[in-house]
Short mmCIF file of C-alpha atoms in Angstrom, two decimals:
data_model
loop_
_atom_site.label_atom_id
_atom_site.label_comp_id
_atom_site.label_asym_id
_atom_site.label_seq_id
_atom_site.Cartn_x
_atom_site.Cartn_y
_atom_site.Cartn_z
CA MET A 26 -0.51 -31.24 -64.50
CA SER A 27 0.42 -34.89 -64.93
CA THR A 28 0.18 -37.51 -62.22
CA LEU A 29 3.92 -37.77 -61.69
CA THR A 30 4.30 -33.98 -61.57
CA ALA A 31 1.56 -33.72 -58.95
CA LEU A 32 3.24 -36.48 -56.94
CA ALA A 33 6.61 -34.70 -57.18
CA ARG A 34 5.05 -31.43 -55.96
CA ALA A 35 3.54 -33.23 -52.97
CA GLN A 36 6.89 -34.81 -52.17
CA ALA A 37 8.57 -31.40 -52.45
CA VAL A 38 6.14 -29.98 -49.90
CA VAL A 39 6.81 -32.83 -47.50
CA ALA A 40 10.58 -32.76 -47.96
CA GLY A 41 10.82 -28.97 -48.10
CA ARG A 42 12.99 -29.20 -51.22
CA ALA A 43 12.48 -29.31 -54.97
CA GLN A 44 12.24 -32.76 -56.57
CA PRO A 45 13.82 -33.80 -59.89
CA VAL A 46 11.48 -34.71 -62.74
CA ALA A 47 14.21 -35.53 -65.27
CA THR A 48 17.27 -37.73 -65.26
CA VAL A 49 19.05 -35.94 -68.13
CA ARG A 50 19.34 -32.35 -69.34
CA HIS A 51 16.89 -31.67 -72.16
CA LEU A 52 18.47 -28.49 -73.46
CA HIS A 53 21.81 -27.35 -74.77
CA VAL A 54 23.91 -25.15 -72.48
CA HIS A 55 26.56 -23.20 -74.35
CA ASP A 56 30.12 -23.00 -73.07
CA HIS A 57 30.05 -19.21 -73.45
CA PRO A 58 26.44 -18.02 -73.31
CA MET A 59 25.41 -14.38 -73.17
CA VAL A 60 23.19 -13.41 -70.23
CA LEU A 61 20.78 -10.47 -70.53
CA ILE A 62 18.73 -9.12 -67.63
CA PRO A 63 16.40 -6.40 -68.96
CA LEU A 64 14.56 -3.90 -66.78
CA ALA A 65 11.68 -1.74 -68.00
CA MET A 66 10.01 1.34 -66.58
CA ALA A 67 6.58 0.76 -65.07
CA GLY A 68 3.65 2.44 -66.78
CA GLU A 69 5.41 2.79 -70.14
CA ALA A 70 5.13 0.47 -73.14
CA ASN A 71 8.43 -1.39 -73.22
CA ALA A 72 10.44 1.64 -72.12
CA PRO A 73 13.94 0.27 -71.32
CA LEU A 74 15.35 1.34 -67.99
CA ALA A 75 18.46 -0.82 -67.72
CA MET A 76 20.05 -4.05 -68.85
CA MET A 77 22.88 -6.08 -67.37
CA ILE A 78 24.61 -8.05 -70.11
CA GLY A 79 27.75 -10.06 -70.64
CA THR A 80 29.44 -13.41 -71.17
CA ASP A 81 31.75 -13.29 -68.13
CA PRO A 82 30.23 -13.84 -64.67
CA ALA A 83 32.85 -11.59 -63.10
CA ARG A 84 32.47 -8.72 -65.58
CA PRO A 85 28.86 -7.69 -66.14
CA ARG A 86 28.16 -4.61 -68.21
CA LEU A 87 25.32 -2.32 -67.21
CA LEU A 88 23.39 -0.25 -69.76
CA THR A 89 21.07 2.39 -68.31
CA VAL A 90 18.57 4.99 -69.51
CA ASP A 91 18.52 8.17 -67.44
CA GLN A 92 15.13 9.31 -68.76
CA PRO A 93 13.11 6.36 -70.13
CA ARG A 94 10.43 8.73 -71.47
CA ASN A 95 12.98 10.47 -73.69
CA ARG A 96 13.13 8.90 -77.15
CA ALA A 97 16.70 10.08 -77.71
CA ASP A 98 17.81 8.29 -74.55
CA ARG A 99 16.01 5.13 -75.71
CA PHE A 100 17.81 5.20 -79.06
CA ARG A 101 21.11 5.74 -77.29
CA PHE A 102 20.37 2.67 -75.17
CA ALA A 103 19.60 0.66 -78.31
CA ALA A 104 22.86 1.81 -79.89
CA GLU A 105 24.85 0.74 -76.81
CA LEU A 106 23.10 -2.63 -76.78
CA ALA A 107 23.87 -3.06 -80.48
CA GLU A 108 27.56 -2.38 -79.79
CA VAL A 109 27.58 -5.35 -77.44
CA LEU A 110 25.19 -7.86 -79.00
CA VAL A 111 25.73 -7.47 -82.76
CA PRO A 112 29.52 -8.11 -82.69
CA HIS A 113 28.95 -11.06 -80.35
CA VAL A 114 26.46 -12.62 -82.78
CA GLY A 115 28.66 -11.84 -85.76
CA SER A 116 31.65 -13.59 -84.19
CA PHE A 117 29.90 -16.94 -84.76
CA ALA A 118 29.43 -16.31 -88.49
CA ALA A 119 33.00 -17.16 -89.45
CA GLU A 120 33.99 -20.82 -89.42
CA THR A 121 31.82 -23.26 -91.36
CA GLU A 122 31.58 -27.01 -91.76
CA ASP A 123 30.28 -29.34 -94.47
CA VAL A 124 27.00 -31.10 -93.81
CA PRO A 125 26.07 -34.03 -96.09
CA VAL A 126 22.63 -33.91 -97.65
CA ASP A 127 20.67 -36.18 -99.97
CA ARG A 128 22.28 -39.29 -98.48
CA GLY A 129 25.78 -38.00 -98.99
CA LYS A 130 25.32 -37.01 -102.64
CA ASP A 131 25.75 -33.32 -101.86
CA VAL A 132 26.96 -31.06 -99.07
CA ARG A 133 25.89 -27.73 -97.63
CA GLN A 134 27.59 -25.21 -95.37
CA ARG A 135 26.75 -24.59 -91.73
CA TYR A 136 28.44 -22.54 -89.03
CA VAL A 137 30.24 -24.69 -86.50
CA ASP A 138 28.62 -22.83 -83.60
CA ALA A 139 25.82 -20.39 -82.82
CA PRO A 140 25.21 -17.83 -80.07
CA GLN A 141 22.97 -18.60 -77.12
CA LEU A 142 21.15 -15.92 -75.12
CA TRP A 143 19.76 -16.39 -71.61
CA VAL A 144 17.15 -14.24 -69.82
CA PRO A 145 15.61 -14.82 -66.38
CA ASN A 146 11.97 -15.42 -67.34
CA PRO A 147 9.48 -15.47 -70.25
CA ALA A 148 8.76 -11.77 -69.74
CA GLY A 149 12.38 -11.09 -70.66
CA ILE A 150 11.78 -12.76 -74.03
CA ASP A 151 8.70 -10.57 -74.58
CA PHE A 152 10.81 -7.50 -73.79
CA LEU A 153 13.39 -8.44 -76.42
CA ARG A 154 10.64 -9.16 -78.96
CA LEU A 155 9.08 -5.73 -78.51
CA LEU A 156 12.47 -4.04 -78.55
CA GLY A 157 13.28 -5.79 -81.80
CA ARG A 158 9.97 -4.78 -83.36
CA SER A 159 10.50 -1.13 -82.40
CA THR A 160 14.05 -0.93 -83.81
CA ARG A 161 14.28 -3.13 -86.91
CA PHE A 162 12.42 -0.63 -89.14
CA LEU A 163 14.33 2.49 -88.04
CA LYS A 164 16.04 4.51 -90.77
CA ILE A 165 19.77 5.14 -90.87
CA ASP A 166 19.38 8.27 -93.03
CA GLY A 167 16.96 11.15 -93.45
CA ASP A 168 15.29 12.76 -90.45
CA HIS A 169 16.31 11.41 -87.04
CA PRO A 170 18.72 8.73 -88.30
CA VAL A 171 20.02 5.98 -86.02
CA PRO A 172 23.35 4.13 -86.17
CA PRO A 173 23.36 1.31 -88.76
CA ALA A 174 23.74 -1.29 -86.02
CA VAL A 175 20.38 -0.41 -84.42
CA PRO A 176 18.09 -1.80 -87.18
CA LEU A 177 20.39 -4.81 -87.39
CA LEU A 178 19.97 -5.27 -83.64
CA GLY A 179 16.19 -5.25 -84.09
CA ARG A 180 16.37 -7.93 -86.75
CA TRP A 181 18.52 -10.19 -84.58
CA LEU A 182 16.33 -9.68 -81.51
CA THR A 183 13.29 -10.59 -83.61
CA PHE A 184 15.07 -13.70 -84.88
CA PHE A 185 15.95 -14.85 -81.37
CA ALA A 186 12.47 -14.09 -80.03
CA ASN A 187 10.86 -16.07 -82.87
CA SER A 188 13.19 -19.01 -82.26
CA ALA A 189 12.19 -19.03 -78.59
CA GLU A 190 8.68 -20.04 -79.69
CA VAL A 191 9.98 -23.24 -81.34
CA PRO A 192 9.79 -26.16 -78.87
CA GLY A 193 13.25 -27.58 -78.25
CA SER A 194 15.13 -24.54 -79.57
CA THR A 195 17.71 -23.05 -77.20
CA LEU A 196 18.99 -20.03 -79.12
CA LEU A 197 17.09 -17.86 -76.63
CA THR A 198 16.29 -19.56 -73.33
CA ASN A 199 14.78 -18.34 -70.07
CA ALA A 200 15.95 -19.70 -66.75
CA VAL A 201 12.50 -20.18 -65.20
CA GLN A 202 11.34 -22.64 -67.87
CA ALA A 203 14.74 -24.36 -68.01
CA LEU A 204 14.64 -25.06 -64.27
CA GLY A 205 10.98 -26.09 -64.36
CA LEU A 206 11.80 -28.62 -67.07
CA HIS A 207 14.06 -30.54 -64.67
CA TRP A 208 12.83 -29.76 -61.12
CA VAL A 209 9.47 -29.31 -59.44
CA THR A 210 8.99 -27.15 -56.37
CA GLY A 211 6.40 -27.30 -53.62
CA GLN A 212 4.59 -24.21 -54.83
CA SER A 213 2.29 -23.40 -57.72
CA GLY A 214 3.39 -22.75 -61.26
CA ALA A 215 2.51 -19.07 -60.90
CA GLU A 216 4.82 -18.79 -57.89
CA ASP A 217 7.59 -20.51 -59.85
CA ALA A 218 7.58 -17.53 -62.19
CA GLN A 219 9.59 -15.63 -59.54
CA PHE A 220 13.07 -16.69 -60.53
CA GLY A 221 14.79 -16.16 -57.20
CA VAL A 222 12.20 -18.16 -55.26
CA GLN A 223 12.29 -21.05 -57.71
CA LEU A 224 16.09 -21.28 -57.60
CA ALA A 225 16.07 -21.13 -53.79
CA TRP A 226 13.70 -24.13 -53.68
CA ILE A 227 16.20 -26.12 -55.76
CA GLU A 228 19.42 -25.00 -54.09
CA GLN A 229 18.47 -24.71 -50.42
CA GLY A 230 14.82 -25.50 -49.80
CA ALA A 231 11.53 -23.98 -48.72
CA ALA A 232 12.97 -21.87 -45.89
CA ALA A 233 15.37 -20.09 -48.24
CA ALA A 234 12.56 -19.66 -50.76
CA ARG A 235 10.45 -17.77 -48.23
CA GLU A 236 13.34 -15.38 -47.63
CA ALA A 237 13.88 -14.91 -51.35
CA GLU A 238 10.30 -13.71 -51.81
CA ASN A 239 11.31 -10.33 -50.39
CA GLY A 240 14.41 -10.06 -52.56
CA PRO A 241 14.89 -8.02 -55.75
CA VAL A 242 12.83 -8.94 -58.77
CA ALA A 243 14.38 -10.46 -61.88
CA GLY A 244 12.78 -7.97 -64.27
CA PRO A 245 11.71 -6.72 -66.62
CA ALA A 246 8.97 -5.44 -64.28
CA THR A 247 10.06 -3.65 -61.12
CA ASP A 248 8.66 -3.70 -57.61
CA PRO A 249 6.00 -0.98 -57.12
CA ASP A 250 7.29 -0.09 -53.67
CA PHE A 251 10.81 0.31 -55.07
CA ASP A 252 9.42 2.46 -57.89
CA ASN A 253 7.67 4.86 -55.51
CA ARG A 254 10.35 5.12 -52.83
CA VAL A 255 13.62 4.93 -54.77
CA LEU A 256 13.31 4.92 -58.52
CA ALA A 257 10.84 7.75 -59.19
CA PRO A 258 12.73 10.43 -57.19
CA LEU A 259 16.04 9.48 -58.85
CA ILE A 260 14.59 9.70 -62.37
CA GLU A 261 12.77 12.94 -61.61
CA ARG A 262 15.95 14.79 -60.66
CA SER A 263 18.27 12.84 -63.01
CA ALA A 264 20.36 11.77 -60.06
CA PRO A 265 23.84 10.42 -60.92
CA GLU A 266 23.50 7.68 -58.30
CA LEU A 267 20.73 6.03 -60.38
CA ARG A 268 23.28 3.85 -62.15
CA GLN A 269 24.67 2.47 -58.89
CA VAL A 270 21.18 1.76 -57.56
CA LEU A 271 20.26 -0.19 -60.71
CA HIS A 272 23.54 -2.11 -60.55
CA GLU A 273 22.82 -3.25 -57.00
CA LEU A 274 19.26 -4.13 -58.00
CA LEU A 275 20.27 -6.40 -60.91
CA LEU A 276 23.45 -7.94 -59.46
CA PRO A 277 21.68 -10.66 -57.38
CA THR A 278 19.76 -11.83 -60.46
CA TRP A 279 22.99 -11.80 -62.46
CA GLN A 280 24.61 -14.12 -59.95
CA ARG A 281 21.57 -16.40 -59.89
CA MET A 282 21.66 -16.73 -63.67
CA TRP A 283 25.20 -18.09 -63.64
CA ARG A 284 24.40 -20.42 -60.76
CA THR A 285 21.50 -21.73 -62.83
CA LEU A 286 23.81 -22.48 -65.74
CA SER A 287 26.22 -24.32 -63.44
CA LEU A 288 23.33 -26.28 -61.94
CA LEU A 289 22.08 -27.38 -65.37
CA ARG A 290 25.56 -28.45 -66.41
CA THR A 291 25.61 -31.00 -63.57
CA LEU A 292 23.01 -33.04 -65.48
CA PRO A 293 24.18 -35.18 -68.42
CA ALA A 294 22.85 -34.01 -71.76
CA GLY A 295 20.17 -36.12 -73.41
CA GLU A 296 21.08 -38.11 -76.49
CA ARG A 297 18.97 -35.98 -78.83
CA VAL A 298 19.97 -32.59 -77.43
CA ARG A 299 22.81 -32.38 -79.93
CA SER A 300 20.53 -32.88 -82.92
CA ARG A 301 18.25 -30.06 -81.75
CA TRP A 302 21.26 -27.75 -81.37
CA ASP A 303 22.28 -28.69 -84.90
CA ALA A 304 18.86 -27.51 -86.05
CA ASP A 305 19.44 -24.24 -84.18
CA ARG A 306 22.76 -23.83 -85.97
CA ASP A 307 20.99 -24.40 -89.27
CA ALA A 308 18.49 -21.65 -88.45
CA PHE A 309 21.27 -19.30 -87.36
CA THR A 310 23.23 -19.99 -90.55
CA ALA A 311 20.22 -19.38 -92.77
CA PHE A 312 19.34 -16.07 -91.14
CA SER A 313 22.97 -14.89 -91.11
CA GLN A 314 23.21 -15.52 -94.83
CA HIS A 315 19.87 -13.75 -95.34
CA VAL A 316 21.22 -10.67 -93.57
CA ALA A 317 24.57 -10.81 -95.36
CA GLU A 318 22.84 -10.95 -98.74
CA GLY A 319 20.85 -7.80 -97.97
CA GLY A 320 17.52 -9.49 -97.33
CA PRO A 321 14.62 -7.44 -95.98
CA PRO A 322 13.71 -7.36 -92.28
CA GLN A 323 10.99 -9.56 -90.88
CA PRO A 324 7.49 -8.29 -91.75
CA ARG A 325 5.36 -6.59 -89.15
CA ARG A 326 2.91 -9.48 -89.38
CA ASP A 327 2.81 -12.70 -91.34
CA GLY A 328 0.47 -13.23 -94.22
CA ALA A 329 -2.14 -15.96 -94.15
CA VAL A 330 0.03 -18.59 -95.85
CA ALA A 331 3.17 -17.66 -93.89
CA ALA A 332 1.24 -17.78 -90.60
CA ALA A 333 -0.24 -21.17 -91.45
CA ALA A 334 3.17 -22.52 -92.43
CA ARG A 335 4.70 -21.23 -89.21
CA LEU A 336 1.93 -22.78 -87.13
CA GLN A 337 2.48 -26.06 -88.93
CA ARG A 338 6.20 -25.97 -88.15
CA LEU A 339 5.57 -25.18 -84.50
CA GLU A 340 3.10 -28.05 -84.14
CA SER A 341 5.52 -30.48 -85.78
CA ALA A 342 8.37 -29.26 -83.57
CA ALA A 343 6.23 -29.66 -80.43
CA ALA A 344 5.29 -33.25 -81.31
CA ARG A 345 8.87 -34.14 -82.20
CA TYR A 346 10.24 -32.52 -79.03
CA ALA A 347 7.81 -34.47 -76.81
CA VAL A 348 8.87 -37.76 -78.41
CA GLN A 349 12.56 -36.96 -78.12
CA ARG A 350 12.28 -36.07 -74.45
CA ALA A 351 10.46 -39.34 -73.75
CA PHE A 352 13.05 -41.38 -75.65
CA ASP A 353 15.94 -39.65 -73.85
CA ASP A 354 14.53 -39.81 -70.33
CA PRO A 355 12.90 -42.85 -68.66
CA LEU A 356 11.31 -40.54 -66.11
CA VAL A 357 9.53 -38.64 -68.86
CA LEU A 358 8.56 -41.89 -70.57
CA ALA A 359 6.96 -43.01 -67.32
CA GLU A 360 4.27 -40.37 -67.90
CA TYR A 361 3.23 -42.21 -71.07
CA ARG A 362 3.33 -45.57 -69.30
CA LEU A 363 0.74 -44.25 -66.86
CA THR A 364 -1.57 -43.22 -69.68
CA GLY A 365 -1.21 -46.52 -71.56
CA SER A 366 0.81 -45.09 -74.45
CA ALA A 367 3.81 -47.22 -73.43
CA PHE A 368 4.61 -50.35 -71.45
CA ALA A 369 7.75 -52.15 -70.31
CA GLY A 370 8.39 -55.89 -70.19
CA ILE A 371 10.83 -58.76 -70.69
CA VAL A 372 11.46 -60.64 -73.93
CA THR A 373 10.46 -64.26 -73.32
CA LEU A 374 10.63 -65.66 -76.87
CA ALA A 375 12.53 -64.58 -79.98
CA ASN A 376 12.76 -65.85 -83.55
CA PRO A 377 15.39 -63.59 -85.15
CA ASP A 378 15.67 -65.57 -88.40
CA ARG A 379 12.01 -65.61 -89.39
CA VAL A 380 11.48 -64.74 -93.06
CA ASP A 381 8.11 -63.77 -94.55
CA ASP A 382 7.84 -65.16 -98.10
CA THR A 383 4.16 -64.52 -98.72
CA GLY A 384 4.85 -61.46 -100.86
CA ARG A 385 6.66 -60.94 -104.13
CA ARG A 386 10.01 -61.42 -102.47
CA PRO A 387 11.06 -62.77 -99.10
CA VAL A 388 11.67 -60.21 -96.35
CA LEU A 389 13.14 -60.51 -92.88
CA ARG A 390 10.38 -60.31 -90.27
CA PRO A 391 11.55 -61.58 -86.85
CA ARG A 392 9.03 -62.08 -84.07
CA ILE A 393 9.42 -61.70 -80.32
CA MET A 394 7.17 -62.30 -77.32
CA VAL A 395 7.18 -59.68 -74.57
CA HIS A 396 5.68 -60.38 -71.15
CA THR A 397 4.55 -57.31 -69.20
CA THR A 398 2.78 -56.79 -65.91
CA GLU A 399 1.56 -53.34 -66.95
CA PRO A 400 -1.80 -52.63 -68.58
CA VAL A 401 -1.65 -52.99 -72.36
CA ARG A 402 -4.00 -50.60 -74.16
CA VAL A 403 -2.96 -51.23 -77.76
CA GLU A 404 -4.84 -53.10 -80.44
CA PRO A 405 -3.45 -55.63 -82.94
CA ASN A 406 -1.76 -54.13 -86.02
CA THR A 407 -0.62 -51.13 -83.96
CA ASN A 408 2.96 -50.06 -84.69
CA LEU A 409 5.16 -49.59 -81.61
CA THR A 410 8.69 -48.26 -81.19
CA SER A 411 11.38 -48.98 -78.63
CA PRO A 412 13.47 -45.97 -77.48
CA SER A 413 16.54 -48.21 -77.59
CA ARG A 414 15.89 -49.00 -81.28
CA PRO A 415 14.03 -45.97 -82.71
CA ALA A 416 14.57 -47.04 -86.34
CA GLN A 417 12.78 -50.35 -85.80
CA LYS A 418 9.02 -50.89 -85.94
CA ALA A 419 7.23 -53.53 -83.88
CA LYS A 420 3.74 -54.43 -85.14
CA VAL A 421 1.41 -55.93 -82.56
CA ILE A 422 0.24 -59.37 -83.71
CA SER A 423 -1.70 -60.41 -80.63
CA VAL A 424 -2.19 -59.59 -76.95
CA ALA A 425 -2.99 -62.51 -74.71
CA PRO A 426 -3.58 -62.62 -70.94
CA ALA A 427 -0.81 -64.39 -69.04
CA ALA A 428 0.17 -65.03 -65.44
CA GLY A 429 0.22 -61.66 -63.72
CA GLY A 430 0.00 -59.65 -66.94
CA HIS A 431 -0.04 -60.01 -70.73
CA ASP A 432 2.00 -61.65 -73.46
CA VAL A 433 2.42 -59.38 -76.47
CA LEU A 434 3.50 -60.96 -79.77
CA LEU A 435 5.38 -58.51 -82.01
CA GLU A 436 6.67 -58.61 -85.58
CA LEU A 437 9.78 -56.51 -86.23
CA SER A 438 10.74 -54.60 -89.34
CA GLY A 439 13.49 -52.12 -90.13
CA GLY A 440 16.77 -51.40 -88.40
CA MET A 441 18.19 -54.91 -88.98
CA GLY A 442 20.18 -54.49 -92.18
CA ARG A 443 19.31 -55.22 -95.79
CA ARG A 444 19.93 -58.94 -95.85
CA LEU A 445 17.73 -61.86 -94.84
CA VAL A 446 19.87 -62.35 -91.74
CA ALA A 447 19.51 -59.83 -88.91
CA GLU A 448 22.61 -57.96 -87.85
CA PRO A 449 23.94 -58.90 -84.40
CA GLY A 450 22.13 -57.04 -81.61
CA SER A 451 19.42 -55.67 -83.88
CA VAL A 452 16.77 -58.13 -82.58
CA PRO A 453 16.03 -58.11 -78.82
CA ALA A 454 17.31 -61.27 -77.17
CA VAL A 455 15.46 -63.47 -74.70
CA GLY A 456 15.68 -62.00 -71.21
CA GLU A 457 16.29 -58.44 -72.42
CA PRO A 458 14.15 -55.73 -70.80
CA ILE A 459 12.38 -53.61 -73.38
CA THR A 460 10.07 -50.61 -73.42
CA LEU A 461 7.59 -50.12 -76.24
CA THR A 462 5.49 -47.06 -77.01
CA THR A 463 3.15 -45.66 -79.63
CA LEU A 464 5.40 -42.60 -79.88
CA SER A 465 7.52 -42.35 -83.00
CA GLU A 466 10.18 -40.06 -84.41
CA ALA A 467 9.13 -40.82 -87.97
CA TYR A 468 8.88 -37.89 -90.32
CA ARG A 469 5.42 -36.40 -90.62
CA PRO A 470 4.83 -34.46 -93.83
CA GLY A 471 2.91 -31.23 -93.49
CA GLY A 472 -0.17 -30.23 -95.35
CA ALA A 473 -0.03 -28.51 -98.73
CA LEU A 474 -0.51 -24.74 -98.57
CA PRO A 475 -1.58 -22.52 -101.48
CA ASP A 476 0.61 -19.90 -103.09
CA PRO A 477 0.18 -16.47 -101.44
CA ALA A 478 -0.99 -15.07 -104.79
CA GLU A 479 -3.78 -17.64 -104.90
CA THR A 480 -5.29 -16.82 -101.51
CA PRO A 481 -8.42 -14.65 -101.43
CA TRP A 482 -8.14 -10.99 -100.59
CA THR A 483 -9.72 -11.70 -97.18
CA HIS A 484 -6.59 -13.72 -96.33
CA GLY A 485 -3.96 -11.46 -97.79
CA GLY A 486 -4.12 -12.39 -101.44
CA PRO A 487 -4.40 -9.73 -104.14
CA PRO A 488 -7.90 -8.63 -105.12
CA ILE A 489 -9.02 -9.90 -108.51
CA TYR A 490 -10.55 -7.32 -110.83
CA GLU A 491 -12.59 -8.71 -113.71
CA GLU A 492 -13.72 -6.71 -116.69
CA PRO A 493 -17.53 -6.46 -116.85
CA THR A 494 -19.04 -8.75 -119.44
CA PRO A 495 -20.81 -6.72 -122.17
CA PRO A 496 -24.46 -7.57 -122.87
CA PRO A 497 -25.17 -9.73 -125.92
CA ALA A 498 -25.46 -7.68 -129.11
CA ASP A 499 -28.84 -7.33 -130.86
CA ASP A 500 -28.52 -8.15 -134.54
CA THR A 501 -31.48 -5.92 -135.44
CA ALA A 502 -30.19 -2.81 -133.70
CA PRO A 503 -27.17 -0.83 -134.85
CA LEU A 504 -24.12 -0.86 -132.64
CA ASN A 505 -23.92 2.93 -132.62
CA PRO A 506 -27.47 4.26 -133.00
CA ASP A 507 -28.06 7.77 -134.28
CA PRO A 508 -29.23 10.00 -131.43
CA ALA A 509 -31.69 11.68 -133.79
CA THR A 510 -33.40 8.41 -134.66
CA ALA A 511 -32.86 6.50 -131.47
CA LEU A 512 -36.38 7.34 -130.26
CA THR A 513 -38.83 6.26 -132.89
CA PRO A 514 -42.35 7.77 -133.20
CA GLU A 515 -43.78 4.32 -132.75
CA ALA A 516 -42.48 4.23 -129.18
CA PRO A 517 -42.55 7.77 -127.82
CA LEU A 518 -41.39 8.37 -124.29
CA THR A 519 -44.13 9.34 -121.88
CA PRO A 520 -43.30 11.28 -118.77
CA ASP A 521 -43.77 9.62 -115.42
CA PRO A 522 -46.99 10.59 -113.67
CA ALA A 523 -46.58 13.22 -111.01
CA PRO A 524 -46.50 11.76 -107.53
CA THR A 525 -49.59 12.18 -105.44
CA PRO A 526 -48.89 14.32 -102.38
CA ASP A 527 -49.33 12.70 -99.04
CA PRO A 528 -52.20 14.49 -97.30
CA VAL A 529 -50.71 13.85 -93.94
CA PHE A 530 -47.12 15.03 -94.43
CA SER A 531 -47.53 17.35 -97.42
CA SER A 532 -45.86 20.77 -97.35
CA ASP A 533 -48.84 22.34 -99.17
CA PRO A 534 -50.81 24.47 -96.64
CA ALA A 535 -54.02 23.37 -98.24
CA LEU A 536 -53.11 19.79 -97.61
CA ALA A 537 -51.62 20.29 -94.20
CA TYR A 538 -52.16 17.88 -91.39
CA ARG A 539 -55.84 17.44 -90.65
CA PRO A 540 -57.20 14.67 -88.50
CA GLU A 541 -60.08 14.05 -90.82
CA VAL A 542 -57.87 13.03 -93.74
CA ILE A 543 -56.26 10.22 -91.74
CA PRO A 544 -58.23 7.07 -92.55
CA ASN A 545 -59.78 5.29 -89.65
CA THR A 546 -57.98 2.00 -90.12
CA ALA A 547 -59.59 0.47 -87.09
CA ALA A 548 -63.10 1.13 -88.41
CA THR A 549 -62.15 -0.06 -91.86
CA SER A 550 -60.75 -3.31 -90.54
CA LEU A 551 -63.94 -3.94 -88.64
#
């Protein structure tokens, strides 16, 4: 927990209300998202019990399983879910747009929009991941066939669950983490996992949160007391009123989900939220085309190279997402100012027309002086970036103590045009407030990974079988000796000497165990 987050939690306790920790919205909220509230049966491995799903707050659709232990009922539930989700996802794979690539030399196609799924909490994402893994390999022919939409449902659920692991992606989002990204309550992070309590802290305060603790759970796990008193008897006798009971159980969470979306929409979107959603649309387009071309489903587990490449992408996405959030939100950037990774100041001197002619050709290298009252923990030759001018680098020339702080001399490069005269507004003017940080959005190339066929068998590569090397041939001996003359009289074979029986453990009665035949090792050693 950071210093500012701990301070916000303390203020929330004192005020009795959640405190904001962001000034902008750091995620994309779709105009027509699909909300899914899954519910699983306790004591069974991902046995679906019910799901409330839909895109209209006033018209939720409830899917139920009368007997969660019955595999036929589970497959029927998966088929009903596929009838709702697969057409919804497919409706976005229609209209495309041209996206320039290679600096405008070429174009590629991308869908103009992508679906967005919302679940109450991270456990809901895990439920969809397991449901996708259990359905994407089912057969549509042969023994016990399933409808063709069921394996396709599994592949899409796996795609959305995998995208939820990518930092900054919002194709599949959970409400608990979305709220925690923008507000902090006066309770622990573990208590924030209860969706209804967390939302009550934000909407009404601590008193309403205490009342919400006794309310219905947001799934997919159910309340044990509810399981014993209500749910178990209804399932045991296949009661028809089970559907109505589950509807009343999930309806409060359904209403909270849509209130959460409305609450997030009150915040202005960050500047870089759109670019992350464009990346989500790219991923959706690529997977849609993969499915349309008859590509295989996702493997049960990644190979060594694929797992390393995925880990590399996730690490790069996490670093990029952290920088983008800091550049979009001054409140997030304040965390880095506390740790010395950033500082804010005022431009006191500026030389926008300075040209460096010490190299082969003259280049534009303006210099500015920034006075700051904050601690400066950067060394000379360190490259800094300003969130207001992310394409421009500021190299630290010197840091000198000054009245009440420090004077930092910086040399600028990039983001000023291609001529020896800086474009208007590209160089900070005297008196302009500026924030500088060691964070950067610059592209970071990943490490080189071997081809899967070149990895050792211990890491998924194919085993290498080598033919045994024959012994060197003897020039004096024939290659195919005659068996009759292979054993010469000069070197007859002599039989091995018969082994001497052990007098202690011999099976011969005459040489059976007798104490006198055991040597007295102690006496001998003396």
